[in-house]
Coordinates of C-alpha atoms and ligand atoms in Angstrom, one line a residue:
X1 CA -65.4 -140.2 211.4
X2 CA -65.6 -137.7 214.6
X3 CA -67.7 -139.6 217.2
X4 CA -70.0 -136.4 218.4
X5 CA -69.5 -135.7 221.9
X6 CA -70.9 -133.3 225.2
X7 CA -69.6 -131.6 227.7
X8 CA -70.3 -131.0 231.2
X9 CA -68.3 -129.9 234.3
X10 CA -65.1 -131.8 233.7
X11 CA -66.5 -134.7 231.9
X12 CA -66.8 -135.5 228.0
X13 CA -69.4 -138.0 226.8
X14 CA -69.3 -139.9 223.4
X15 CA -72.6 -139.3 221.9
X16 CA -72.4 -142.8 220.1
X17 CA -75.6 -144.7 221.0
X18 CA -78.8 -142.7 221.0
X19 CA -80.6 -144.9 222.8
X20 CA -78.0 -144.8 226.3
X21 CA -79.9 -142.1 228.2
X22 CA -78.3 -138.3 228.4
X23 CA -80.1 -136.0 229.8
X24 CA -78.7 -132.3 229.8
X25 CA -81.7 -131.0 231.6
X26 CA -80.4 -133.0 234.9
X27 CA -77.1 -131.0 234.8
X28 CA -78.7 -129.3 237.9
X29 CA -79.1 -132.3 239.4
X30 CA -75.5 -133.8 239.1
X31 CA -74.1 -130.0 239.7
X32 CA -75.8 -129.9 243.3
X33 CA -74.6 -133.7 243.6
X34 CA -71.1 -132.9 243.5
X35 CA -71.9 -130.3 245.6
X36 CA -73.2 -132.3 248.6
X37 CA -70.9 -135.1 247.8
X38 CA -68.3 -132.5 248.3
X39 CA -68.9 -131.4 251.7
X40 CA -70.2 -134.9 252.8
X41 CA -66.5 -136.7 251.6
X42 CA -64.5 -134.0 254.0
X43 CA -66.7 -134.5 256.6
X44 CA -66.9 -138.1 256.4
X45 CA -63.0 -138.6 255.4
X46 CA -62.1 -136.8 258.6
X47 CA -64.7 -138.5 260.7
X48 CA -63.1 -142.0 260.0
X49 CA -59.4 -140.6 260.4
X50 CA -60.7 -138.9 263.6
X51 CA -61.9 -142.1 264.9
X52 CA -58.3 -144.1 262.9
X53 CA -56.9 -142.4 265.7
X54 CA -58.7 -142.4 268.6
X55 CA -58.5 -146.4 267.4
X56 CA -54.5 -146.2 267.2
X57 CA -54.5 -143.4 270.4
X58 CA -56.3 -146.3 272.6
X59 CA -54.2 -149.1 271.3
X60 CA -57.4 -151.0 270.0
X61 CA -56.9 -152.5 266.5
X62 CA -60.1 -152.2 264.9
X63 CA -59.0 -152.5 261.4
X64 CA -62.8 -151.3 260.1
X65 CA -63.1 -148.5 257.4
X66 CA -59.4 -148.5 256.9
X67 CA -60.3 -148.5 253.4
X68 CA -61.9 -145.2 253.8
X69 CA -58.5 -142.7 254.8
X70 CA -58.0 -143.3 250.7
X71 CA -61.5 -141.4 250.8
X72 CA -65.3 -142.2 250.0
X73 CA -66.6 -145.4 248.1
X74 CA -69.9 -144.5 245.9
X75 CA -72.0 -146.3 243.9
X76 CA -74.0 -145.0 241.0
X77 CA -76.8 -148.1 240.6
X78 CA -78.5 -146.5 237.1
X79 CA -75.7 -145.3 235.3
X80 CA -76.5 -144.8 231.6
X81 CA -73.5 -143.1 229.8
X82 CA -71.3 -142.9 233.3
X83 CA -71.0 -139.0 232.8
X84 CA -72.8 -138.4 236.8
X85 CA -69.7 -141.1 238.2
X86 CA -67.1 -139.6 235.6
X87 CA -68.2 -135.6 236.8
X88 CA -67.7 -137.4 240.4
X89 CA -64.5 -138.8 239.5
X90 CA -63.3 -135.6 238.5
X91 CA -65.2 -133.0 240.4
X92 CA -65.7 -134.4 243.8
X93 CA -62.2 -134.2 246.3
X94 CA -61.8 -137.3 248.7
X95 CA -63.0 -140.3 246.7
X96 CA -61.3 -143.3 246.5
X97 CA -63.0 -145.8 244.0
X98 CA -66.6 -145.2 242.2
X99 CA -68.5 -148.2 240.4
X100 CA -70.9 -147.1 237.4
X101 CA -73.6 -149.7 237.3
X102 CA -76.2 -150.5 234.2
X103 CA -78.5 -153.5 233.5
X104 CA -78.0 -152.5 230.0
X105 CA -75.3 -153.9 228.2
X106 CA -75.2 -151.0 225.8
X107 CA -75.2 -148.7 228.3
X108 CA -72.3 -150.7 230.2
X109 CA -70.3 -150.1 226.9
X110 CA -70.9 -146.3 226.7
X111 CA -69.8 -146.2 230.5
X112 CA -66.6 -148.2 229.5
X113 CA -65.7 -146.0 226.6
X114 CA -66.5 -142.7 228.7
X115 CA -64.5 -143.8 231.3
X116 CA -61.2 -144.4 229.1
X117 CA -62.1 -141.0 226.7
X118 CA -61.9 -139.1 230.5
X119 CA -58.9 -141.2 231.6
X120 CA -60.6 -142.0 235.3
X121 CA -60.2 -145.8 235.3
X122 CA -58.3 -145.6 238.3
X123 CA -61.2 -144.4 239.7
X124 CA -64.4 -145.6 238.0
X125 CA -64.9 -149.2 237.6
X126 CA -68.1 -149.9 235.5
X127 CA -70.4 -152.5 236.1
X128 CA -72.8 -154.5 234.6
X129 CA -76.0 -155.9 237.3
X130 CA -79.0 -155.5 238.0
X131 CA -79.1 -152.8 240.5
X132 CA -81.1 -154.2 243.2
X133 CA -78.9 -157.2 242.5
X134 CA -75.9 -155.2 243.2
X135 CA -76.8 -153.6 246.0
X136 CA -78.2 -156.8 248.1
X137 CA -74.4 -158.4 247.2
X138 CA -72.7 -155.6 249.2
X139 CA -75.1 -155.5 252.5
X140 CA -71.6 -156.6 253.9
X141 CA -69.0 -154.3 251.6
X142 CA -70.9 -151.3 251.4
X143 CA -70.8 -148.2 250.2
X144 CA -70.3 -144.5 251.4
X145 CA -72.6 -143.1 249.0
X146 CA -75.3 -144.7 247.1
X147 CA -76.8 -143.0 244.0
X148 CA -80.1 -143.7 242.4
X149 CA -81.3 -141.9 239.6
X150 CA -83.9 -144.1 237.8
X151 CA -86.5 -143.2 235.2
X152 CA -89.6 -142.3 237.1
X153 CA -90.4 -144.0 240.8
X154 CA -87.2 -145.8 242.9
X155 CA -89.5 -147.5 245.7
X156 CA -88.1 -150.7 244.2
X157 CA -84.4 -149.9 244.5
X158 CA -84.8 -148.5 248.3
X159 CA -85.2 -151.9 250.3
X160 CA -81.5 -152.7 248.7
X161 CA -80.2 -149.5 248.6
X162 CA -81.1 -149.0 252.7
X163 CA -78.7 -151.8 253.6
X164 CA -75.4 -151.4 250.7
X165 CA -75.0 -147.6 252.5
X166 CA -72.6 -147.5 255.4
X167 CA -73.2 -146.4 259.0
X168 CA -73.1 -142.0 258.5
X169 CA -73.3 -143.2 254.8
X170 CA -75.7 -141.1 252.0
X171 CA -78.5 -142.1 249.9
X172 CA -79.1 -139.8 247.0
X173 CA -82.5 -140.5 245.4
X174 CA -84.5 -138.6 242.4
X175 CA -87.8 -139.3 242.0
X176 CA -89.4 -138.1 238.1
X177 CA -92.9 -139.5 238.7
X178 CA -94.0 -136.4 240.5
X179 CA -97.5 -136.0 239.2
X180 CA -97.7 -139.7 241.4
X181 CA -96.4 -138.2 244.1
X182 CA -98.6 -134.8 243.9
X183 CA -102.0 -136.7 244.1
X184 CA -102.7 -137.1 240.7
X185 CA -102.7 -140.7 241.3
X186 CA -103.4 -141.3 244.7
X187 CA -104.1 -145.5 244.5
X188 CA -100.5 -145.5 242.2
X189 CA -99.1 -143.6 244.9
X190 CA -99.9 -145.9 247.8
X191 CA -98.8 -149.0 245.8
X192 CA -95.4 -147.7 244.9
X193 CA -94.7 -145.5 248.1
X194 CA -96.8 -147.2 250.6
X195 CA -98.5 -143.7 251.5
X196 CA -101.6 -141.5 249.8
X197 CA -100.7 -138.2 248.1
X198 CA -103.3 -135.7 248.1
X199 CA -104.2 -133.2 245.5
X200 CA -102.5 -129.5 247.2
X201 CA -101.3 -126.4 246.6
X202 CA -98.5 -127.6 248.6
X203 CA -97.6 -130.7 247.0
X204 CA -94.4 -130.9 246.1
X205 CA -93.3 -130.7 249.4
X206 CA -95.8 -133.7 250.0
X207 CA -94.1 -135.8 247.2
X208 CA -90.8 -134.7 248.6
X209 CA -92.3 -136.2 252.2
X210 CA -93.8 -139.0 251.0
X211 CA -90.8 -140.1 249.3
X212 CA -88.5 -139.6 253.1
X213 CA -91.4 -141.3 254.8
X214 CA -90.6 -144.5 252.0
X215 CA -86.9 -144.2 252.2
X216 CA -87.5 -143.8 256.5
X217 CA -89.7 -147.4 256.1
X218 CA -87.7 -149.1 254.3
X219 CA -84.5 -148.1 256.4
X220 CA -86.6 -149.1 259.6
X221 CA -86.9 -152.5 258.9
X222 CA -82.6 -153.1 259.3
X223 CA -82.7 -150.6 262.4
X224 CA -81.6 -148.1 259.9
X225 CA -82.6 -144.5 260.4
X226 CA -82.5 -141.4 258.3
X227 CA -81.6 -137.6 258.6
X228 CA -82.0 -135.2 256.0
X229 CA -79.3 -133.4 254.7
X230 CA -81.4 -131.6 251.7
X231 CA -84.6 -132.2 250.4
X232 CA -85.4 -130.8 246.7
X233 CA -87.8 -129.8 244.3
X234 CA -87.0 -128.9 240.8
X235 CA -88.5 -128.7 237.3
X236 CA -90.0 -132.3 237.0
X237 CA -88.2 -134.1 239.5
X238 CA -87.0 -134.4 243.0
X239 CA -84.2 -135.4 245.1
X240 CA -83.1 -136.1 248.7
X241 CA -80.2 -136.3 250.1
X242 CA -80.3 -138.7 253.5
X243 CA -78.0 -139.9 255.8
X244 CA -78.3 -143.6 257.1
X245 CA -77.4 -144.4 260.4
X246 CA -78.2 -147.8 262.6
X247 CA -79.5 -147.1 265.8
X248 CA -82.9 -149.4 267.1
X249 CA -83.4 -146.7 269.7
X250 CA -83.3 -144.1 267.3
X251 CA -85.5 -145.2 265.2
X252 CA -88.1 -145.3 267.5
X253 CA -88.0 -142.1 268.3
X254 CA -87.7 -141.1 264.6
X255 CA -91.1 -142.9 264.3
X256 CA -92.6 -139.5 265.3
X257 CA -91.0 -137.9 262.7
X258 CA -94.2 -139.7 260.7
X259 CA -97.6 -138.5 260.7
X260 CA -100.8 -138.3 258.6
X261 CA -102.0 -135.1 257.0
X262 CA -105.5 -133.6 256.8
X263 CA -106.8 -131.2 254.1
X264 CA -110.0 -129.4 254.6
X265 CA -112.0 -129.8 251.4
X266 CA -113.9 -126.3 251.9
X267 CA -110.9 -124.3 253.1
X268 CA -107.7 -126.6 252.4
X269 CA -106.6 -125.8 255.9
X270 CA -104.3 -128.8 256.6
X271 CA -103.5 -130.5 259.8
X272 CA -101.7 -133.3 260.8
X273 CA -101.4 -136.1 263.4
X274 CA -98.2 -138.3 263.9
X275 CA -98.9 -141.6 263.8
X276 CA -97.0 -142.1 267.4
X277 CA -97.1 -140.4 270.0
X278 CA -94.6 -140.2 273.0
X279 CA -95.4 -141.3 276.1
X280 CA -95.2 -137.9 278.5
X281 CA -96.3 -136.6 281.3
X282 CA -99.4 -138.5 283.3
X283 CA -102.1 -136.3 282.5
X284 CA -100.5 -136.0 279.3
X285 CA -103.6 -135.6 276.6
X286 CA -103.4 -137.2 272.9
X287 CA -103.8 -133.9 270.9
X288 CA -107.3 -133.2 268.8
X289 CA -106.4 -133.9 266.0
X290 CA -109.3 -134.2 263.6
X291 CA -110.2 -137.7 261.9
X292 CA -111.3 -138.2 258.2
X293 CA -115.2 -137.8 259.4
X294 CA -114.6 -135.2 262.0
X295 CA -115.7 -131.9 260.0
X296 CA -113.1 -128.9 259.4
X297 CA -113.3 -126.8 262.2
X298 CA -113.1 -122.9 260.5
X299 CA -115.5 -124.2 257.7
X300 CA -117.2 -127.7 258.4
X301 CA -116.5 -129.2 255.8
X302 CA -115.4 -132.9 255.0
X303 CA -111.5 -133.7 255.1
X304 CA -109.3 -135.7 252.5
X305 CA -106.8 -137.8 254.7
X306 CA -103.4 -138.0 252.9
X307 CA -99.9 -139.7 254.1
X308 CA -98.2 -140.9 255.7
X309 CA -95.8 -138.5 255.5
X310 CA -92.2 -137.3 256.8
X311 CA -92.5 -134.6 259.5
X312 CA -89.7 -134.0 259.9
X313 CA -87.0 -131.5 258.8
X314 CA -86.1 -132.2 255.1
X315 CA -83.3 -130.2 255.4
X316 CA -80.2 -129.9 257.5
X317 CA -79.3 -126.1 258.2
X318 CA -75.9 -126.3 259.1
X319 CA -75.0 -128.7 255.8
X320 CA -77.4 -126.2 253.8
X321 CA -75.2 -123.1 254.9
X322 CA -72.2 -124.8 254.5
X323 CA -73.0 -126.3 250.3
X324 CA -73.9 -122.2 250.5
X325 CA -70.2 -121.5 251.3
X326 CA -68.4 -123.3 249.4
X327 CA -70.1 -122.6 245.9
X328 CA -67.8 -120.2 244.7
X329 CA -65.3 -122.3 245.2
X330 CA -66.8 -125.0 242.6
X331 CA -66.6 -124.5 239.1
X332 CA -70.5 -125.8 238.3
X333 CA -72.0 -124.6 235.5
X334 CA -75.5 -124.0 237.7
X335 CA -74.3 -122.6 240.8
X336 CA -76.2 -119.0 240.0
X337 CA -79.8 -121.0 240.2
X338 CA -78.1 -123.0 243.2
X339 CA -77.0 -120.3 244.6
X340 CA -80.7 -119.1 244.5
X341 CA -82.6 -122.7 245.5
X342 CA -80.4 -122.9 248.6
X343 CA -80.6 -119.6 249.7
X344 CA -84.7 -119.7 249.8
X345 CA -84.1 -123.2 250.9
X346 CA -81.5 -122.0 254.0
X347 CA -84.0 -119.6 255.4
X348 CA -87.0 -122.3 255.0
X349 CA -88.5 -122.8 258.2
X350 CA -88.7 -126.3 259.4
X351 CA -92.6 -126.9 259.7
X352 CA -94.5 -129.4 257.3
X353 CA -96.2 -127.8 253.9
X354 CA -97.5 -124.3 253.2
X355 CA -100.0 -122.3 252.1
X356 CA -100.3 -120.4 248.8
X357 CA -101.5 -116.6 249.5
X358 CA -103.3 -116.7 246.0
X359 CA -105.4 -119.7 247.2
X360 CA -106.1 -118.4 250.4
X361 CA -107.6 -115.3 248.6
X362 CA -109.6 -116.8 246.5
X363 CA -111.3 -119.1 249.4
X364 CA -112.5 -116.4 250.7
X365 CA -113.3 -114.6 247.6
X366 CA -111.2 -111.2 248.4
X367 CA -108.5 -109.4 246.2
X368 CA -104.6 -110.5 246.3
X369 CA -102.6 -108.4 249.0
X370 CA -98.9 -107.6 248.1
X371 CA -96.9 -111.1 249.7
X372 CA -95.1 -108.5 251.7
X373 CA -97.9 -107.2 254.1
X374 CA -99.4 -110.5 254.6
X375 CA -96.6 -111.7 256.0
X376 CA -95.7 -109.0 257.9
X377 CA -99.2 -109.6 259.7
X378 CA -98.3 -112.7 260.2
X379 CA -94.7 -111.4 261.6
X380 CA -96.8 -108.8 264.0
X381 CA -98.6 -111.2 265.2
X382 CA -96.0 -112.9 266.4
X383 CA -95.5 -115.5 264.4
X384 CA -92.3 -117.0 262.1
X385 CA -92.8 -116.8 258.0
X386 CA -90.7 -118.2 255.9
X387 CA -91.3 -119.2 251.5
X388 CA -90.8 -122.7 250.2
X389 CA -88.2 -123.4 247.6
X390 CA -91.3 -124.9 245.9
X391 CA -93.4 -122.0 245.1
X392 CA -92.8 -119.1 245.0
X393 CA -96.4 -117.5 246.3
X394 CA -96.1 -120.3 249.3
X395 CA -96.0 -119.0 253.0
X396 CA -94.5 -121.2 255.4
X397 CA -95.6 -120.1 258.9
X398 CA -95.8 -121.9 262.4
X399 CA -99.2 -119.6 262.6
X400 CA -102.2 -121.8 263.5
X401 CA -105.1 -122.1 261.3
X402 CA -106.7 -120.2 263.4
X403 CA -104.8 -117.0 263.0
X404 CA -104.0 -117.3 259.2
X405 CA -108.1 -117.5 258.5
X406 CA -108.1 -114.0 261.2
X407 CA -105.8 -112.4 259.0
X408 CA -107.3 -113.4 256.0
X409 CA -110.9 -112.4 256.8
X410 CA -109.7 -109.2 258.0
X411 CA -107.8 -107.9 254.7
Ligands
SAM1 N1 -77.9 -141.3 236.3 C1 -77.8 -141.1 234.9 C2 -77.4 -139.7 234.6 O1 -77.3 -138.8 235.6 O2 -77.1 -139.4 233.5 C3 -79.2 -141.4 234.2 C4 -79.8 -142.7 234.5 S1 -81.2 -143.2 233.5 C5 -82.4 -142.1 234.1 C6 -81.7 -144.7 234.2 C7 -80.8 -145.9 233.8 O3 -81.2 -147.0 234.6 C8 -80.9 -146.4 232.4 O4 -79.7 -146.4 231.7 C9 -81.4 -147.9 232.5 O5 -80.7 -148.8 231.6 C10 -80.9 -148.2 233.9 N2 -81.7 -149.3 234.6 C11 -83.0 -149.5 234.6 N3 -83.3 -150.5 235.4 C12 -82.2 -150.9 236.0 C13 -81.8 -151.9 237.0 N4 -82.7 -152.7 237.5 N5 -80.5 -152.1 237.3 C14 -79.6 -151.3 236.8 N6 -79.8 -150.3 235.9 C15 -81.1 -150.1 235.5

């Protein structure tokens, strides 16, 4: 009897156990996987020859990473059928060994028989652990690239996951419980991400925030910090894509990269305080920043306090620009709607949340003006406007409150 099968990218997976997990919605999210992986393995492959040689130049035998001239280690921790670690296998240039992990044994055997129906064993060893298990066994032998695609929330993978990822290393992380994340649940929130979402027209940027805040608190406890490579927000999920670096210092000074947010009930104007702030000049002045019982100032009203969150930038430009590059070069069956994500994403500007024109409106009870003209007030004013890959009626503007509530009044 023909075992059914499906196929995506390169890869073919035996349909022969309903209940291992397949997806095909996700294929976006494995497509722009391979597609950071990509550019991440070149960089990261030449970084450690790069430094092989310097090594060699300088006659100092530091035999670390020698491993990594074969290319990139990665571990996928939630596997299910394989096919994400058999599509990197196949897809992604410059990797030298991938392990496919599962706590399930029947998933272990659909990753076993995938892995022989592709013909990658040389490349992907299958595994079967519990992942946090896993992952707390290689703190010593770690990876280049960690994976962690679970049902639903991945708090409890991240305190692991922070320390298997090398120095320059990558943590890719989806999160599916976005309704958590976008305030429907603010108490479920704090519990699994340590932070409170808030109810907002911006809030999938929030969840994609709180989430970099979690992954930056957990990594803080090993001296670990994080920098965004790409921060996402798709259908029912998101992801982020962080590198992990070890630098005390740095992670001090990443701690104001975290901040709390307040959202004006009345008006939803939002503001937002980091939780530390550098030491300056003498008559240096901590900034105003309004407290939960302080009233809004454009419309008095009481403020919800949400966070904390990442203030960061979620995304890195340069990477960004380059995935943009090299697309047509990748045979991925979503690189049109990838090609239109990362271009709205390339041109986001790097300041925290956004407003939604339609909302804004309707606050002040007036009619919808075309997206265009409102932003080119905010453009002659003098000010920088950019959309959010997450809406697509969101303006992103380094305007202060201030002069978005002028311009609104005066339509
Ligand atoms: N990454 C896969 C893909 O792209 O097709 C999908 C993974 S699926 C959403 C989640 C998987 O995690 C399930 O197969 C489940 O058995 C596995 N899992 C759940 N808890 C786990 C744990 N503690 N350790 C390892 N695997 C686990």
């Amino acid at each position: 009897e023909e075992i059914p099968t499906v196929n995506e990218g390169k890869a073919q997976i035996l349909v022969t156990n309903e209940k291992v997990f397949y997806n095909p919605v996700q294929e976006f999210n494995r497509d722009l996987s391979i597609a950071v992986l990509m550019i991440f393995a070149k960089d990261y492959n030449e970084e450690v020859l790069q430094r092989n040689k310097l090594e060699k130049d300088d006659k100092i035998n530091v035999p670390h990473n020698a491993g990594n001239q074969r290319g990139i280690t990665i571990l996928e921790a939630l596997s299910a059928t394989g096919l994400r670690s058999i599509r990197y296998a196949k897809e992604v240039e410059g990797v030298w060994q991938i392990v496919a992990n599962d706590i399930s044994a029947k998933a272990v055997d659909s990753i076993r028989q995938n892995i022989l129906h592709n013909g990658v064993e040389n490349l992907v060893i299958p595994y079967h652990e519990d992942a946090t298990l896993l992952m707390y066994q290689r703190r010593r032998n770690r990876f280049d690239a960690v994976d962690l695609d679970p049902y639903g929330c991945p708090s409890m993978y991240l305190d692991s996951a922070v320390q298997c990822v090398s120095d320059g290393g990558i943590l890719l992380v989806t999160a599916t419980d976005v309704a958590i994340l976008a305030g429907n649940v603010p108490e479920t929130c704090y519990y699994k991400y340590g932070a409170i979402s808030i109810k907002s027209k911006s809030c999938h940027e929030i969840a994609l925030r709180i989430l970099l805040q979690c992954i930056a608190s957990y990594a803080g406890r090993y001296g670990r910090y994080i920098v965004p490579l790409l921060s996402i927000s798709v259908d029912f999920y998101i992801r982020v894509f962080v590198k992990v670096f070890t630098s005390h210092d740095k992670c001090k000074e990443n701690s104001n990269k975290i901040g709390m947010l307040y959202q004006c009930n009345g008006c939803e104007s939002m503001n937002f305080q980091p939780l530390v702030v550098k030491k300056a000049a003498k008559n240096y002045k901590l900034p105003s920043a309004p407290v939960i019982d302080q009233l809004c100032k454009h419309c008095q009203h009481r403020q919800h306090m949400g966070g904390p969150i990442w203030l960061g930038p979620l995304h890195d430009h340069g990477f960004v620009s380059r995935l943009l590059c090299n697309l047509n070069s990748m045979e991925l069956g979503t690189s049109k709607r990838m090609e239109g994500v990362l271009t709205v994403i390339h041109e986001e500007l790097d300041i925290p949340l956004y407003y939604n024109l339609d909302r804004l409106m309707s606050i002040v009870r007036c009619h919808v003006p075309p997206m265009l003209m409102f932003r080119s007030a905010l453009l002659n004013a003098g000010y920088k406007v950019s959309y959010s890959h997450a809406s697509k009626i969101s303006i992103k503007t380094d305007a202060p409150n201030d002069v978005i509530w002028d311009i609104v009044r005066a339509w």
